[in-house]
Amino acid sequence: GPKVLQIPSHQIIDMGQMVTLNCDPVSNHLYFYWYKQILGQQMEFLVNFYNGKVMEKSKLFKDQFSVERPDGSYFTLKIQPTALEDSAVYFCASSSTGDITGQLYFGEGSKLTVL
Amino acid sequence: QQKVQQSPESLIVPEGGMASLNCTSSDRNVDYFWWYRQHSGKSPKMLMSIFSNGEKEEGRFTVHLNKASLHTSLHIRDSQPSDSALYLCAASMGYQNFYFGKGTSLTVIP
């Protein structure tokens, strides 16, 4: 089935450093999402992105977070500077209104550990 | 405020038994409901979706939806140990803005 690729799968950084998480969405998808999950618990919505713009963001999407997808390349989540509470697994997802099911397809996640 | 509430938080059923999971949205703007299954250490995969009032069955899995109360339920019959996972309910406004509940952790005991 359709694949969403995420790079890196795991990153360990020191608090205060910058991190960029990369996502290669399904090729014909138009909507992109980032979710945060801690310890296999709730999948918490961070942000969604359509047509080059942030459509909606949650309270978890702090000022230190930013997203972009320059010229159809990777959809990225940047955190600068990182904090201890940013340690989590970050899932990228994509969907398309053209897909008959309209479902979200998730990547395998990027596990971020902030020391 | 949590847009999607799931119950129970955890559920243990014997192999071959029936598992019933519940989900309700407090946001009257949602119109589609989705059930995702996430095995430990993996990404969520869509299990079933339901958009209209009534029931939908696929193999051992049945979902119900009551749009008036924004309540959906997932029932798994003849549960197998491989069904042990975190079950996430999501509600969306069309194909946008997917909101997830906290999940129900299902354990099927052989």
mmCIF file of C-alpha atoms in Angstrom:
data_model
loop_
_atom_site.group_PDB
_atom_site.id
_atom_site.type_symbol
_atom_site.label_atom_id
_atom_site.label_comp_id
_atom_site.label_asym_id
_atom_site.label_seq_id
_atom_site.Cartn_x
_atom_site.Cartn_y
_atom_site.Cartn_z
ATOM 1 C CA GLY A 1 0.000 0.000 0.000
ATOM 2 C CA PRO A 2 0.932 3.680 0.024
ATOM 3 C CA LYS A 3 4.000 4.488 2.086
ATOM 4 C CA VAL A 4 4.981 7.476 4.149
ATOM 5 C CA LEU A 5 8.717 7.575 4.841
ATOM 6 C CA GLN A 6 10.235 9.258 7.868
ATOM 7 C CA ILE A 7 13.865 10.132 8.456
ATOM 8 C CA PRO A 8 15.515 9.697 10.909
ATOM 9 C CA SER A 9 13.936 6.765 12.732
ATOM 10 C CA HIS A 10 15.717 7.755 15.922
ATOM 11 C CA GLN A 11 17.594 10.879 17.010
ATOM 12 C CA ILE A 12 19.282 11.705 20.294
ATOM 13 C CA ILE A 13 20.190 15.339 20.939
ATOM 14 C CA ASP A 14 21.070 17.641 23.795
ATOM 15 C CA MET A 15 18.491 20.049 25.159
ATOM 16 C CA GLY A 16 18.663 23.391 23.387
ATOM 17 C CA GLN A 17 19.857 21.977 20.086
ATOM 18 C CA MET A 18 17.856 22.127 16.881
ATOM 19 C CA VAL A 19 16.327 19.054 15.266
ATOM 20 C CA THR A 20 14.667 18.561 11.904
ATOM 21 C CA LEU A 21 12.396 15.590 11.305
ATOM 22 C CA ASN A 22 11.765 14.697 7.679
ATOM 23 C CA CYS A 23 8.730 13.150 6.061
ATOM 24 C CA ASP A 24 8.196 11.962 2.507
ATOM 25 C CA PRO A 25 4.392 11.766 2.149
ATOM 26 C CA VAL A 26 2.463 9.560 -0.268
ATOM 27 C CA SER A 27 3.106 11.057 -3.693
ATOM 28 C CA ASN A 28 -0.378 12.298 -4.659
ATOM 29 C CA HIS A 29 -1.465 13.346 -1.177
ATOM 30 C CA LEU A 30 -2.351 16.920 -0.400
ATOM 31 C CA TYR A 31 -2.793 17.062 3.380
ATOM 32 C CA PHE A 32 0.096 16.514 5.755
ATOM 33 C CA TYR A 33 0.082 16.104 9.508
ATOM 34 C CA TRP A 34 2.422 15.788 12.452
ATOM 35 C CA TYR A 35 1.378 13.935 15.607
ATOM 36 C CA LYS A 36 3.249 13.432 18.888
ATOM 37 C CA GLN A 37 3.004 10.218 20.896
ATOM 38 C CA ILE A 38 4.623 9.580 24.272
ATOM 39 C CA LEU A 39 5.144 6.014 25.541
ATOM 40 C CA GLY A 40 2.582 4.452 23.187
ATOM 41 C CA GLN A 41 -0.158 6.613 24.633
ATOM 42 C CA GLN A 42 -2.432 9.153 22.986
ATOM 43 C CA MET A 43 -1.726 10.282 19.453
ATOM 44 C CA GLU A 44 -1.699 14.052 19.947
ATOM 45 C CA PHE A 45 -2.340 16.349 17.012
ATOM 46 C CA LEU A 46 0.302 18.982 16.417
ATOM 47 C CA VAL A 47 -0.356 20.560 13.033
ATOM 48 C CA ASN A 48 -1.796 20.043 9.598
ATOM 49 C CA PHE A 49 -0.588 21.555 6.357
ATOM 50 C CA TYR A 50 -2.218 22.037 2.977
ATOM 51 C CA ASN A 51 -1.219 23.918 -0.148
ATOM 52 C CA GLY A 52 1.914 25.281 1.441
ATOM 53 C CA LYS A 53 0.186 26.597 4.553
ATOM 54 C CA VAL A 54 -0.514 25.611 8.129
ATOM 55 C CA MET A 55 -4.249 25.003 8.305
ATOM 56 C CA GLU A 56 -4.584 24.239 12.000
ATOM 57 C CA LYS A 57 -2.243 23.820 14.934
ATOM 58 C CA SER A 58 -2.785 22.675 18.496
ATOM 59 C CA LYS A 59 -1.594 24.163 21.782
ATOM 60 C CA LEU A 60 1.235 21.608 21.694
ATOM 61 C CA PHE A 61 2.638 23.292 18.585
ATOM 62 C CA LYS A 62 4.823 25.719 20.493
ATOM 63 C CA ASP A 63 6.598 28.755 19.042
ATOM 64 C CA GLN A 64 9.761 26.640 18.862
ATOM 65 C CA PHE A 65 8.083 24.387 16.279
ATOM 66 C CA SER A 66 7.857 25.084 12.562
ATOM 67 C CA VAL A 67 6.816 23.121 9.489
ATOM 68 C CA GLU A 68 7.443 23.554 5.793
ATOM 69 C CA ARG A 69 7.519 21.674 2.517
ATOM 70 C CA PRO A 70 9.763 23.616 0.176
ATOM 71 C CA ASP A 71 9.055 22.905 -3.527
ATOM 72 C CA GLY A 72 7.419 19.517 -3.021
ATOM 73 C CA SER A 73 10.379 18.013 -1.202
ATOM 74 C CA TYR A 74 10.289 16.636 2.336
ATOM 75 C CA PHE A 75 7.605 17.851 4.726
ATOM 76 C CA THR A 76 9.673 18.857 7.736
ATOM 77 C CA LEU A 77 9.095 19.504 11.419
ATOM 78 C CA LYS A 78 11.776 21.660 12.993
ATOM 79 C CA ILE A 79 12.153 22.196 16.721
ATOM 80 C CA GLN A 80 14.489 24.989 17.797
ATOM 81 C CA PRO A 81 15.459 24.972 20.598
ATOM 82 C CA THR A 82 14.484 21.556 21.920
ATOM 83 C CA ALA A 83 13.303 20.939 25.496
ATOM 84 C CA LEU A 84 13.233 17.768 27.603
ATOM 85 C CA GLU A 85 9.444 17.492 27.186
ATOM 86 C CA ASP A 86 9.886 17.230 23.423
ATOM 87 C CA SER A 87 11.095 13.638 23.858
ATOM 88 C CA ALA A 88 8.488 11.513 22.072
ATOM 89 C CA VAL A 89 7.782 9.641 18.884
ATOM 90 C CA TYR A 90 6.715 12.005 16.130
ATOM 91 C CA PHE A 91 4.490 10.548 13.440
ATOM 92 C CA CYS A 92 3.979 12.097 10.062
ATOM 93 C CA ALA A 93 0.775 11.292 8.194
ATOM 94 C CA SER A 94 -0.759 12.233 4.880
ATOM 95 C CA SER A 95 -4.157 11.987 3.256
ATOM 96 C CA SER A 96 -5.862 12.941 0.035
ATOM 97 C CA THR A 97 -9.431 13.914 -0.675
ATOM 98 C CA GLY A 98 -8.903 12.104 -3.947
ATOM 99 C CA ASP A 99 -8.435 8.833 -2.114
ATOM 100 C CA ILE A 100 -11.703 6.938 -2.012
ATOM 101 C CA THR A 101 -11.228 6.193 1.657
ATOM 102 C CA GLY A 102 -9.681 9.521 2.631
ATOM 103 C CA GLN A 103 -7.779 7.771 5.368
ATOM 104 C CA LEU A 104 -4.597 8.874 7.073
ATOM 105 C CA TYR A 105 -1.460 6.981 6.173
ATOM 106 C CA PHE A 106 1.224 7.097 8.854
ATOM 107 C CA GLY A 107 4.966 6.832 8.648
ATOM 108 C CA GLU A 108 6.836 4.561 11.055
ATOM 109 C CA GLY A 109 7.705 7.457 13.331
ATOM 110 C CA SER A 110 10.801 9.373 14.386
ATOM 111 C CA LYS A 111 11.768 8.728 17.971
ATOM 112 C CA LEU A 112 13.294 11.864 19.469
ATOM 113 C CA THR A 113 15.233 11.711 22.723
ATOM 114 C CA VAL A 114 16.251 15.031 24.245
ATOM 115 C CA LEU A 115 18.907 14.751 26.968
ATOM 116 C CA GLN B 1 -10.715 20.001 25.706
ATOM 117 C CA GLN B 2 -10.547 16.420 24.482
ATOM 118 C CA LYS B 3 -12.548 16.153 21.254
ATOM 119 C CA VAL B 4 -12.648 12.338 21.269
ATOM 120 C CA GLN B 5 -13.200 10.147 24.330
ATOM 121 C CA GLN B 6 -12.597 6.411 24.365
ATOM 122 C CA SER B 7 -13.542 3.734 26.867
ATOM 123 C CA PRO B 8 -12.418 1.586 28.455
ATOM 124 C CA GLU B 9 -8.765 2.615 28.816
ATOM 125 C CA SER B 10 -7.761 -1.021 28.879
ATOM 126 C CA LEU B 11 -9.489 -4.302 28.229
ATOM 127 C CA ILE B 12 -8.506 -7.917 28.757
ATOM 128 C CA VAL B 13 -10.424 -10.664 26.961
ATOM 129 C CA PRO B 14 -9.780 -14.381 26.600
ATOM 130 C CA GLU B 15 -8.869 -15.834 23.236
ATOM 131 C CA GLY B 16 -12.058 -16.476 21.292
ATOM 132 C CA GLY B 17 -13.978 -13.865 23.269
ATOM 133 C CA MET B 18 -15.679 -10.646 22.206
ATOM 134 C CA ALA B 19 -14.010 -7.263 22.684
ATOM 135 C CA SER B 20 -16.159 -4.127 22.655
ATOM 136 C CA LEU B 21 -14.613 -0.666 22.456
ATOM 137 C CA ASN B 22 -16.381 2.684 22.649
ATOM 138 C CA CYS B 23 -15.737 6.150 21.283
ATOM 139 C CA THR B 24 -17.631 9.440 21.478
ATOM 140 C CA SER B 25 -16.906 12.856 20.072
ATOM 141 C CA SER B 26 -17.857 16.074 21.828
ATOM 142 C CA ASP B 27 -17.444 18.123 18.646
ATOM 143 C CA ARG B 28 -20.630 18.306 16.582
ATOM 144 C CA ASN B 29 -18.620 19.412 13.550
ATOM 145 C CA VAL B 30 -17.154 15.948 13.024
ATOM 146 C CA ASP B 31 -18.820 13.660 10.539
ATOM 147 C CA TYR B 32 -16.423 10.760 9.861
ATOM 148 C CA PHE B 33 -15.142 8.177 12.317
ATOM 149 C CA TRP B 34 -12.129 5.944 11.975
ATOM 150 C CA TRP B 35 -10.653 3.067 13.959
ATOM 151 C CA TYR B 36 -6.908 2.567 13.847
ATOM 152 C CA ARG B 37 -4.898 -0.260 15.377
ATOM 153 C CA GLN B 38 -1.374 0.265 16.637
ATOM 154 C CA HIS B 39 0.799 -2.663 17.648
ATOM 155 C CA SER B 40 3.552 -1.934 20.144
ATOM 156 C CA GLY B 41 6.421 -0.026 18.547
ATOM 157 C CA LYS B 42 4.641 0.298 15.209
ATOM 158 C CA SER B 43 2.670 2.986 13.431
ATOM 159 C CA PRO B 44 -1.142 3.094 13.436
ATOM 160 C CA LYS B 45 -2.906 1.333 10.583
ATOM 161 C CA MET B 46 -6.506 1.994 9.648
ATOM 162 C CA LEU B 47 -8.806 -0.839 10.600
ATOM 163 C CA MET B 48 -12.241 0.444 9.668
ATOM 164 C CA SER B 49 -14.068 3.649 8.878
ATOM 165 C CA ILE B 50 -17.726 4.556 9.151
ATOM 166 C CA PHE B 51 -19.473 7.631 7.876
ATOM 167 C CA SER B 52 -23.201 6.770 8.009
ATOM 168 C CA ASN B 53 -25.581 5.681 10.736
ATOM 169 C CA GLY B 54 -25.729 1.958 11.206
ATOM 170 C CA GLU B 55 -23.365 -0.938 11.136
ATOM 171 C CA LYS B 56 -20.495 -2.145 9.000
ATOM 172 C CA GLU B 57 -18.892 -5.575 9.187
ATOM 173 C CA GLU B 58 -15.553 -6.770 7.852
ATOM 174 C CA GLY B 59 -14.612 -10.276 8.891
ATOM 175 C CA ARG B 60 -14.373 -10.468 12.682
ATOM 176 C CA PHE B 61 -14.714 -6.694 13.057
ATOM 177 C CA THR B 62 -17.973 -4.741 13.310
ATOM 178 C CA VAL B 63 -18.387 -1.003 13.775
ATOM 179 C CA HIS B 64 -21.520 0.859 14.740
ATOM 180 C CA LEU B 65 -22.214 4.572 14.411
ATOM 181 C CA ASN B 66 -24.936 6.750 15.901
ATOM 182 C CA LYS B 67 -24.463 10.182 14.353
ATOM 183 C CA ALA B 68 -27.029 11.829 16.613
ATOM 184 C CA SER B 69 -24.972 10.976 19.697
ATOM 185 C CA LEU B 70 -21.620 10.983 17.837
ATOM 186 C CA HIS B 71 -20.929 7.558 19.305
ATOM 187 C CA THR B 72 -19.155 4.723 17.577
ATOM 188 C CA SER B 73 -18.214 1.276 18.817
ATOM 189 C CA LEU B 74 -15.893 -1.424 17.560
ATOM 190 C CA HIS B 75 -16.568 -5.072 18.264
ATOM 191 C CA ILE B 76 -14.059 -7.824 17.693
ATOM 192 C CA ARG B 77 -15.415 -11.352 17.814
ATOM 193 C CA ASP B 78 -13.325 -14.482 18.189
ATOM 194 C CA SER B 79 -10.480 -12.320 19.520
ATOM 195 C CA GLN B 80 -6.957 -13.558 18.825
ATOM 196 C CA PRO B 81 -3.686 -12.832 20.670
ATOM 197 C CA SER B 82 -2.556 -10.982 17.534
ATOM 198 C CA ASP B 83 -5.405 -8.523 18.138
ATOM 199 C CA SER B 84 -3.570 -7.299 21.250
ATOM 200 C CA ALA B 85 -2.768 -3.655 20.466
ATOM 201 C CA LEU B 86 -3.719 -0.039 21.138
ATOM 202 C CA TYR B 87 -6.978 0.819 19.385
ATOM 203 C CA LEU B 88 -7.295 4.459 18.452
ATOM 204 C CA CYS B 89 -10.554 6.111 17.493
ATOM 205 C CA ALA B 90 -10.370 9.215 15.320
ATOM 206 C CA ALA B 91 -13.012 11.706 14.285
ATOM 207 C CA SER B 92 -12.638 14.018 11.340
ATOM 208 C CA MET B 93 -14.380 16.823 9.548
ATOM 209 C CA GLY B 94 -14.504 15.339 6.097
ATOM 210 C CA TYR B 95 -11.022 14.227 5.177
ATOM 211 C CA GLN B 96 -9.339 16.906 7.232
ATOM 212 C CA ASN B 97 -8.473 17.541 10.855
ATOM 213 C CA PHE B 98 -8.247 14.061 12.302
ATOM 214 C CA TYR B 99 -8.516 14.044 16.116
ATOM 215 C CA PHE B 100 -7.619 10.943 18.094
ATOM 216 C CA GLY B 101 -8.794 9.663 21.455
ATOM 217 C CA LYS B 102 -6.448 8.332 24.133
ATOM 218 C CA GLY B 103 -6.948 4.788 22.923
ATOM 219 C CA THR B 104 -8.021 1.464 24.389
ATOM 220 C CA SER B 105 -5.276 -1.011 25.145
ATOM 221 C CA LEU B 106 -6.570 -4.486 24.296
ATOM 222 C CA THR B 107 -4.912 -7.626 25.607
ATOM 223 C CA VAL B 108 -6.117 -11.011 24.396
ATOM 224 C CA ILE B 109 -5.022 -13.833 26.678
ATOM 225 C CA PRO B 110 -4.413 -17.257 25.145
#
